[in-house]
mmCIF file of C-alpha atoms and ligand atoms in Angstrom:
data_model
loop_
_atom_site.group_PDB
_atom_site.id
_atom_site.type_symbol
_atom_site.label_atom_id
_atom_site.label_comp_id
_atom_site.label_asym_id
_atom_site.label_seq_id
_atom_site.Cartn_x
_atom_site.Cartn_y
_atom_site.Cartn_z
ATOM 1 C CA UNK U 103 8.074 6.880 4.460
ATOM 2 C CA UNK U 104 5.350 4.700 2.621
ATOM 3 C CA UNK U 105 6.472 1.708 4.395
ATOM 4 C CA UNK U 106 5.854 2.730 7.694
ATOM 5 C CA UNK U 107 2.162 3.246 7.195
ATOM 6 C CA UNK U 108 2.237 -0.333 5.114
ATOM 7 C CA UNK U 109 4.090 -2.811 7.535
ATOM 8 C CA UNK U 110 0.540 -4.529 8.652
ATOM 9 C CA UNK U 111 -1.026 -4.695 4.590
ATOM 10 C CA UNK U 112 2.768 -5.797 3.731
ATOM 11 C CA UNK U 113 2.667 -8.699 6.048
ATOM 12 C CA UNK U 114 -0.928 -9.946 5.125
ATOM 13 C CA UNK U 115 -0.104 -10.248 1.515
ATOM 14 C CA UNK U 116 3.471 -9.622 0.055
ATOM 15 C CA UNK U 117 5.307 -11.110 2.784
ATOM 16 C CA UNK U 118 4.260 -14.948 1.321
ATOM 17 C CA UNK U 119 5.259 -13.436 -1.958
ATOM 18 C CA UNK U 120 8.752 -12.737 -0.577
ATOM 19 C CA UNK U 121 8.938 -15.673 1.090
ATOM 20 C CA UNK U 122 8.515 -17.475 -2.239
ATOM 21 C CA UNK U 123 10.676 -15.186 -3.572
ATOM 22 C CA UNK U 124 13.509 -15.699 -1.127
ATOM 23 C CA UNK U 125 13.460 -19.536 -1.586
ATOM 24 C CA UNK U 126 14.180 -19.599 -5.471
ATOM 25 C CA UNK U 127 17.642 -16.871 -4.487
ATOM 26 C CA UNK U 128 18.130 -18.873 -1.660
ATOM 27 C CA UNK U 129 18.084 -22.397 -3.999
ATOM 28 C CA UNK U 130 20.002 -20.179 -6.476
ATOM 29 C CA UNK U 131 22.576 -19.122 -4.422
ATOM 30 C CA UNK U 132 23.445 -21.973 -2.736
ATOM 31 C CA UNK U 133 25.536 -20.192 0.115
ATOM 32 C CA UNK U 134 28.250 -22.529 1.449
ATOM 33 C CA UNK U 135 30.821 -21.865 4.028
ATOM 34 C CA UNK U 136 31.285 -18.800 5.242
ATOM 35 C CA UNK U 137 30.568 -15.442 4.435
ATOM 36 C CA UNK U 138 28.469 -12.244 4.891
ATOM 37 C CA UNK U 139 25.462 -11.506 2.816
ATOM 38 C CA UNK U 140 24.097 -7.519 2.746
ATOM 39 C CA UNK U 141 19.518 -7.916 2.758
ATOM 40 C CA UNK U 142 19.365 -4.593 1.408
ATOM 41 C CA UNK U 143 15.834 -2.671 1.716
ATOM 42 C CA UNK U 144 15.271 -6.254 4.194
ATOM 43 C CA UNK U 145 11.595 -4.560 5.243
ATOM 44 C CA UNK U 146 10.557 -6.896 8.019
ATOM 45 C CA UNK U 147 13.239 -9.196 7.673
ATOM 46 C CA UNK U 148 11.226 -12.059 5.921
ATOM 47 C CA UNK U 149 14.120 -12.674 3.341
ATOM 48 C CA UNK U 150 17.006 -13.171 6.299
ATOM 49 C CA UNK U 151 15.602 -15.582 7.814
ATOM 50 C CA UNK U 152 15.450 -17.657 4.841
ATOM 51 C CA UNK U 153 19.175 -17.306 4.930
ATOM 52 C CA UNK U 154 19.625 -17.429 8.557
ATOM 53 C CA UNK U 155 20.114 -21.155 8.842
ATOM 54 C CA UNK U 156 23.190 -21.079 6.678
ATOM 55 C CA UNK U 157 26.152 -20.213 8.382
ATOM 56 C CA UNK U 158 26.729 -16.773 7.153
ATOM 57 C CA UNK U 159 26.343 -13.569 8.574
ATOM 58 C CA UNK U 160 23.486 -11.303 7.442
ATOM 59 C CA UNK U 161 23.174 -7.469 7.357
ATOM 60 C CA UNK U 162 19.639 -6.120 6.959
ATOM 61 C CA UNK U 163 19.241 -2.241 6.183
ATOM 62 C CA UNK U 164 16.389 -0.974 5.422
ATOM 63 C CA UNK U 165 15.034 3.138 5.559
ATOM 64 C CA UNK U 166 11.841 1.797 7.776
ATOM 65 C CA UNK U 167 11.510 2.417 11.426
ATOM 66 C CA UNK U 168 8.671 0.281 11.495
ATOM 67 C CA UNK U 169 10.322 -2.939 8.803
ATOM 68 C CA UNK U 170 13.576 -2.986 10.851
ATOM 69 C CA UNK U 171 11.682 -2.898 14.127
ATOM 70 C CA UNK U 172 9.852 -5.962 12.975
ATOM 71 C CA UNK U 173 13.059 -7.452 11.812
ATOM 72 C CA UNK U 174 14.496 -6.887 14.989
ATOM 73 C CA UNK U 175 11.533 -8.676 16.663
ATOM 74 C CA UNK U 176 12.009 -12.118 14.787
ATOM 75 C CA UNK U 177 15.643 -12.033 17.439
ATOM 76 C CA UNK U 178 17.172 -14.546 14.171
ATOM 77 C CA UNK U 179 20.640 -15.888 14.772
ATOM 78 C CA UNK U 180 23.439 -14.490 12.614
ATOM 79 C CA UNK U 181 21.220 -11.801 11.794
ATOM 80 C CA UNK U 182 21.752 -7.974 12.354
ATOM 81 C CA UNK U 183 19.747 -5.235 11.240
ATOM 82 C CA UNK U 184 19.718 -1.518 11.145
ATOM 83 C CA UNK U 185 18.164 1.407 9.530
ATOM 84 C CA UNK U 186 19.892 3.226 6.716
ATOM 85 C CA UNK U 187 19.823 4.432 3.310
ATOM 86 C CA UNK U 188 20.743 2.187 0.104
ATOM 87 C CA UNK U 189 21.743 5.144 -1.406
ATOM 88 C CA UNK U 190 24.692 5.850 1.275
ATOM 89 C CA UNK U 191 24.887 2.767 2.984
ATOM 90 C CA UNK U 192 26.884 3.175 6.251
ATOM 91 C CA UNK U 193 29.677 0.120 5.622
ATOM 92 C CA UNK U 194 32.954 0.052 4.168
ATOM 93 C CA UNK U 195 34.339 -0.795 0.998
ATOM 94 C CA UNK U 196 34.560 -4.357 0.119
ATOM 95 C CA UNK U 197 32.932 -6.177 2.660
ATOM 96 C CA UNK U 198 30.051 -8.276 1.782
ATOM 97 C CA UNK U 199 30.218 -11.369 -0.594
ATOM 98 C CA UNK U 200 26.327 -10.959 -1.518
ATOM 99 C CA UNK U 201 24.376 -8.069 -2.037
ATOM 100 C CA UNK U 202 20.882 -9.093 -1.836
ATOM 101 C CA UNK U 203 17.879 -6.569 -2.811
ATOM 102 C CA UNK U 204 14.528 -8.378 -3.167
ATOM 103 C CA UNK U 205 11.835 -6.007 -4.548
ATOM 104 C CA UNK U 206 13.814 -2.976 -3.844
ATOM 105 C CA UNK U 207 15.030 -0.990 -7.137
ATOM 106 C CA UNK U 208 11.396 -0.615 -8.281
ATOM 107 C CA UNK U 209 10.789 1.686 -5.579
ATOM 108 C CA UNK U 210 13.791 4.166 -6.036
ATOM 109 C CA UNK U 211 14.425 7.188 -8.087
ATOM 110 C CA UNK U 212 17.775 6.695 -8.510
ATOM 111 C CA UNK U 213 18.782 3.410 -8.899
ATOM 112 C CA UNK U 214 22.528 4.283 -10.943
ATOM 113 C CA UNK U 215 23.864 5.385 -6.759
ATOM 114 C CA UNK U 216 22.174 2.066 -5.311
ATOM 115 C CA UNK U 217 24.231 0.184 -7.725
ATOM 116 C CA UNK U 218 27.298 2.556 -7.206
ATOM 117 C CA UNK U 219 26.961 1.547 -3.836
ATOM 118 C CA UNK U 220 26.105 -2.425 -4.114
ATOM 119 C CA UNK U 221 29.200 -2.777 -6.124
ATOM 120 C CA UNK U 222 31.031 -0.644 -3.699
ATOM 121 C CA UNK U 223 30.629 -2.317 -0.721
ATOM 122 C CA UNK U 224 30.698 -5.955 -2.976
ATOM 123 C CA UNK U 225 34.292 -7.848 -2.304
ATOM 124 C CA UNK U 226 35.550 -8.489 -5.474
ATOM 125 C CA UNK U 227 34.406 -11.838 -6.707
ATOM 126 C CA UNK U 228 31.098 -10.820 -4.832
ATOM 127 C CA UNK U 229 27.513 -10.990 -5.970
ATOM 128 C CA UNK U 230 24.833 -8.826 -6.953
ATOM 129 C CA UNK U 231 21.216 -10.334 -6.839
ATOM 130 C CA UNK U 232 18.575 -8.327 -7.493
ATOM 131 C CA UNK U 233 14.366 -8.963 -7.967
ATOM 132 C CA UNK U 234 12.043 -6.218 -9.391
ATOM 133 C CA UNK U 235 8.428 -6.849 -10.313
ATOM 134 C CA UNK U 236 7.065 -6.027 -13.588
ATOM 135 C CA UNK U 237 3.446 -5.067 -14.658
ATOM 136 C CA UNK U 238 2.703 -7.537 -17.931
ATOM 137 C CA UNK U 239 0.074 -10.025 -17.095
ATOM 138 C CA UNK U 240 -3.590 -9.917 -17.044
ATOM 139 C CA UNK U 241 -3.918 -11.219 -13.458
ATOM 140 C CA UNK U 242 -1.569 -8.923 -12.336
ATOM 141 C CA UNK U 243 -2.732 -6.365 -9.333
ATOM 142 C CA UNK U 244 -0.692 -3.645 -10.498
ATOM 143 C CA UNK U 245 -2.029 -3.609 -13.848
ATOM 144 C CA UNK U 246 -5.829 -3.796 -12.735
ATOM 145 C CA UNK U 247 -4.533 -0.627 -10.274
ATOM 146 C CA UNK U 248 -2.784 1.227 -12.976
ATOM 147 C CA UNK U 249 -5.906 0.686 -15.266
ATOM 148 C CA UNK U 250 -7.752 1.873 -12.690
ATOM 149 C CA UNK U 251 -5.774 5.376 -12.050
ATOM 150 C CA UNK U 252 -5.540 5.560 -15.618
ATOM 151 C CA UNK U 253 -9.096 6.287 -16.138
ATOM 152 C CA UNK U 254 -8.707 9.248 -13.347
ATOM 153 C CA UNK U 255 -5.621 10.173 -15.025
ATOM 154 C CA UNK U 256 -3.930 9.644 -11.591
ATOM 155 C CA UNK U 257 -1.152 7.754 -10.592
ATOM 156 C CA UNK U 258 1.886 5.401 -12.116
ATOM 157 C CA UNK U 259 1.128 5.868 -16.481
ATOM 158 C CA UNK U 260 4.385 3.304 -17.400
ATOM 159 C CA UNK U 261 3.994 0.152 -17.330
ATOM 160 C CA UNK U 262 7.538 -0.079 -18.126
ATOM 161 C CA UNK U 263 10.451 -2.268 -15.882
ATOM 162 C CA UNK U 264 12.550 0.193 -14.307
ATOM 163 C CA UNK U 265 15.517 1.555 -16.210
ATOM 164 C CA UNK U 266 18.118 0.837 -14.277
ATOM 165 C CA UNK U 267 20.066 -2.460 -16.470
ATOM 166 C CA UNK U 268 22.560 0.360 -18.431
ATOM 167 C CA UNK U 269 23.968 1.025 -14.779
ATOM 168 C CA UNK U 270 25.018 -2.530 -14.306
ATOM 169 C CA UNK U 271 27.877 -2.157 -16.952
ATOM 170 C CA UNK U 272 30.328 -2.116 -14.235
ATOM 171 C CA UNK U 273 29.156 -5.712 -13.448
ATOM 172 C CA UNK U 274 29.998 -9.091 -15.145
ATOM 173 C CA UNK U 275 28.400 -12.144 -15.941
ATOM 174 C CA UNK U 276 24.914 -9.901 -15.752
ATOM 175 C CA UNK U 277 21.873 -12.216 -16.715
ATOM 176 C CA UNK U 278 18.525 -11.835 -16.293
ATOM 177 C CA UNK U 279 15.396 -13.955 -16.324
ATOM 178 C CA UNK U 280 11.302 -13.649 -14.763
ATOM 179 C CA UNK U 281 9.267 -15.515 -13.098
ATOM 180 C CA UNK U 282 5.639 -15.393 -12.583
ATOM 181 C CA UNK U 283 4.992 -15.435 -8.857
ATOM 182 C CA UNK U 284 1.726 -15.516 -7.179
ATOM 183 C CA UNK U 285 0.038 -12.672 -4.770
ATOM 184 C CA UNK U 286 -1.999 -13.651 -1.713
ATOM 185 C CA UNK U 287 -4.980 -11.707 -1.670
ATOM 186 C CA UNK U 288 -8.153 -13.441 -1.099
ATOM 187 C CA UNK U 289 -10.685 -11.103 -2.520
ATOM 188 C CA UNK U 290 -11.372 -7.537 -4.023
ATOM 189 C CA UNK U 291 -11.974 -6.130 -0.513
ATOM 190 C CA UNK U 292 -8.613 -7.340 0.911
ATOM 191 C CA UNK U 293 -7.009 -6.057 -2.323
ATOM 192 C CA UNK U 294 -8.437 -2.538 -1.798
ATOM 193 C CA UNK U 295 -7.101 -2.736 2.033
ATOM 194 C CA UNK U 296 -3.826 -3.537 1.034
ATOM 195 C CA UNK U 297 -3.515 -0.628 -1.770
ATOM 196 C CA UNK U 298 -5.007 2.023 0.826
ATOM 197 C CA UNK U 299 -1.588 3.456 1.652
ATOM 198 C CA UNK U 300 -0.952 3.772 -1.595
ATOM 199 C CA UNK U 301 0.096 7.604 -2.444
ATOM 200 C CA UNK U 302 -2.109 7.711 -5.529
ATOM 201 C CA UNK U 303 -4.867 6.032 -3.109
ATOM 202 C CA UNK U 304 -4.353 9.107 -0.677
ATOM 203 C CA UNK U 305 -4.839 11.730 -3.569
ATOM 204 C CA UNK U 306 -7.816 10.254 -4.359
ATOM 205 C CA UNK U 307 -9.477 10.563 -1.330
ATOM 206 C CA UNK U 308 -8.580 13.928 -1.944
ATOM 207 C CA UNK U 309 -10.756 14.238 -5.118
ATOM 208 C CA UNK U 310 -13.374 12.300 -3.604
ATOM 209 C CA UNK U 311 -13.313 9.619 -6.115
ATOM 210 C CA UNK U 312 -11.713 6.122 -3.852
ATOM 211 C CA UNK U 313 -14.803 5.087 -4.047
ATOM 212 C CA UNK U 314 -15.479 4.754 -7.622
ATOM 213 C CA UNK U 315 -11.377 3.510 -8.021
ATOM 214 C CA UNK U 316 -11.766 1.333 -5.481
ATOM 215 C CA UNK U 317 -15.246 -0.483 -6.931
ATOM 216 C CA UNK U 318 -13.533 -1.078 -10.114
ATOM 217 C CA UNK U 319 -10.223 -2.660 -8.492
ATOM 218 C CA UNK U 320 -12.501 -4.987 -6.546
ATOM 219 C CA UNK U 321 -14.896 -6.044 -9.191
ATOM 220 C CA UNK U 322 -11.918 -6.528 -10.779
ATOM 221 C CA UNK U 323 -10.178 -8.478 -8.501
ATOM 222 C CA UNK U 324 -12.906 -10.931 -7.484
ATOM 223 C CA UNK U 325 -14.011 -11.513 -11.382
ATOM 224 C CA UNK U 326 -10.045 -13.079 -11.286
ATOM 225 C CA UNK U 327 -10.438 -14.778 -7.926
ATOM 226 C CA UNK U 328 -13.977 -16.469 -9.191
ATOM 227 C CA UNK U 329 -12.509 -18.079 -11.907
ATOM 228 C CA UNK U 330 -9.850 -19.180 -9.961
ATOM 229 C CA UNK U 331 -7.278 -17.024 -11.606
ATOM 230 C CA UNK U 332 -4.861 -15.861 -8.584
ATOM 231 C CA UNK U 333 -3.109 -12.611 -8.938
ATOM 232 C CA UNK U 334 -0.002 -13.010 -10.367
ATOM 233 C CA UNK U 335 3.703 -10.826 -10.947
ATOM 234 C CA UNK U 336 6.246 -10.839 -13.023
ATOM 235 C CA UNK U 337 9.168 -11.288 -10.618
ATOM 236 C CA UNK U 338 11.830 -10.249 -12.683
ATOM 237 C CA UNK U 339 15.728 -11.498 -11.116
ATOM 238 C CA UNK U 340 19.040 -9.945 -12.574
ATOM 239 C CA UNK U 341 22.371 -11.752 -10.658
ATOM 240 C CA UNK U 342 25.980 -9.837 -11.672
ATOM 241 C CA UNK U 343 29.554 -10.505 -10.475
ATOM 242 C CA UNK U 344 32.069 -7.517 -9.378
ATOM 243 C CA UNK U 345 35.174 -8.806 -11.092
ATOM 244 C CA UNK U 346 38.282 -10.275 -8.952
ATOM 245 C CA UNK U 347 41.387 -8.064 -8.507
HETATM 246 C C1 SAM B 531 8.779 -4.054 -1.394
HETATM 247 S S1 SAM B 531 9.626 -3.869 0.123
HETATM 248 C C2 SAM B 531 10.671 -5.317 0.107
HETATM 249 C C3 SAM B 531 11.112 -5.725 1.474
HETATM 250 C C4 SAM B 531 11.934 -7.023 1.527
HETATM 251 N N1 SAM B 531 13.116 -6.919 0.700
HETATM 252 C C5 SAM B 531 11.116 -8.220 1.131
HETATM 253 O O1 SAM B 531 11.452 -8.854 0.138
HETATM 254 O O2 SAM B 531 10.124 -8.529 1.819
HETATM 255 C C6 SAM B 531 10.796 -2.598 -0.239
HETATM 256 C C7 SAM B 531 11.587 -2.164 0.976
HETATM 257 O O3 SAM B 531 12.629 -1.277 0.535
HETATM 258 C C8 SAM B 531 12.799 -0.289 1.515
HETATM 259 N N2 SAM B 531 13.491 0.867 0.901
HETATM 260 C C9 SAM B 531 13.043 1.675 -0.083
HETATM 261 N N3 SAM B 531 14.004 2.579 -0.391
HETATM 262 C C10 SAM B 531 15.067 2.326 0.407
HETATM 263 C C11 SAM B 531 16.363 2.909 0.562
HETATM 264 N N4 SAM B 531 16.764 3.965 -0.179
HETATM 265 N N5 SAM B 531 17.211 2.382 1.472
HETATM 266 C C12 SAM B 531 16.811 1.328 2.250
HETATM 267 N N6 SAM B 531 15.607 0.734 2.147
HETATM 268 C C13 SAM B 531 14.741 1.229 1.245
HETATM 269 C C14 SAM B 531 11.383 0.009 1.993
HETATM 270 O O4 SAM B 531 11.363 0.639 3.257
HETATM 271 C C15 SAM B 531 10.777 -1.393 2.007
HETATM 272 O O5 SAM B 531 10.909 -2.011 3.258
#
């Protein structure tokens, strides 16, 4: 699982993006009372405890030994967490009031079950909140990667959000809108670190050319950083209702 090899990288750099992330849902939200909110694909947990100082419950789940075990070190109040699969997610029907999954349908297959599920195990009246990054802007990491595995004809070709909104039908109220958030890498070198895990990065070592992808992604990088560009994504949030009985 590519997040077990990434938990270090992910903590260094995306973690503050979460974080940043997880303060505009939790502003959004606005959780009051009580309730129980499902932090689906919760990695290391960064996003609960955001939410763990309301008073609602929180279920993390996430397919990473290493993310939960993380999770599980940060011992937050209200907070549970366990490994399992979006896909077949081990809970009843009906039980959660928010289903929460920040930066987590980007990296599945086959997002039509995760939604199958989310509104599954949704109460009616519950909430679906969901954040995906997409690939638009010039400063944008991905795109200097993809532009950069491109040229070896390796790697991700779309730079397209993923198809997954024409599932949501059986959700209400859907709306969407983006964000651009910023990425906390402080030069080329720390961006090449944090894409070494990387699967394309891997077959590349393979065919002897990292080096030569990796020179470009830096120069690239550190041309941004030096004119005080930061890297930047297109956080991209969709929020949906399952309708009351
Ligand atoms: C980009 S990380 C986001 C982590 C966290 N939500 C955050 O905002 O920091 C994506 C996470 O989704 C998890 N993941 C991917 N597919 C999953 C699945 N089918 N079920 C559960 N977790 C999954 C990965 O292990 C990883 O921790």
């Amino acid at each position: 699982m590519l997040y077990d090899n990434f938990v270090n990288a992910y903590e260094k750099t995306f973690e503050e993006c979460s974080r940043t992330i997880g303060r505009i849902l939790k502003a959004f939200l606005q959780l009051k009372g009580k309730g129980h909110l499902l932090d689906a694909g919760c990695g290391n947990g960064c996003i609960s405890e955001i939410f763990c100082s309301v008073d609602w419950e929180i279920t993390g789940i996430d397919l990473s030994k290493s993310m939960i075990s993380r999770a599980l070190g940060r011992e937050l109040p209200n907070c549970q967490f366990l490994i399992g699969d979006c896909l077949k997610l081990p809970f009843g029907s009906g039980i959660f009031d928010v289903y929460l999954g920040n930066l987590l349908i980007n990296n599945l297959k086959d997002p039509k079950t995760l939604l199958t599920e989310a509104y599954r195990v949704l109460k009616p009246d519950g909430m679906i909140l969901l954040t995906y990054p997409i690939c638009r802007l010039q400063t944008d990491l991905l795109k200097i990667m993809k532009s950069a595995l491109r040229s070896v004809k390796i790697g991700p070709k779309s730079s397209k959000p993923p198809n997954f909104l024409q599932h949501l039908s059986e959700f209400s109220s859907v709306q969407h809108s983006c964000i651009p958030i910023g990425l906390n890498l402080k030069s080329g070198l720390e961006a090449c670190q944090f894409l070494s895990s990387l699967k394309e990065i891997k077959q590349l070592e393979k065919l002897n050319l990292k080096q030569a992808v990796f020179q470009f992604i830096s120069s690239k990088v550190d041309q941004l950083l030096s004119q005080n560009k930061c890297l930047v994504f297109e956080i991209c949030f969709v929020v949906g209702k399952k309708l009351g009985l």
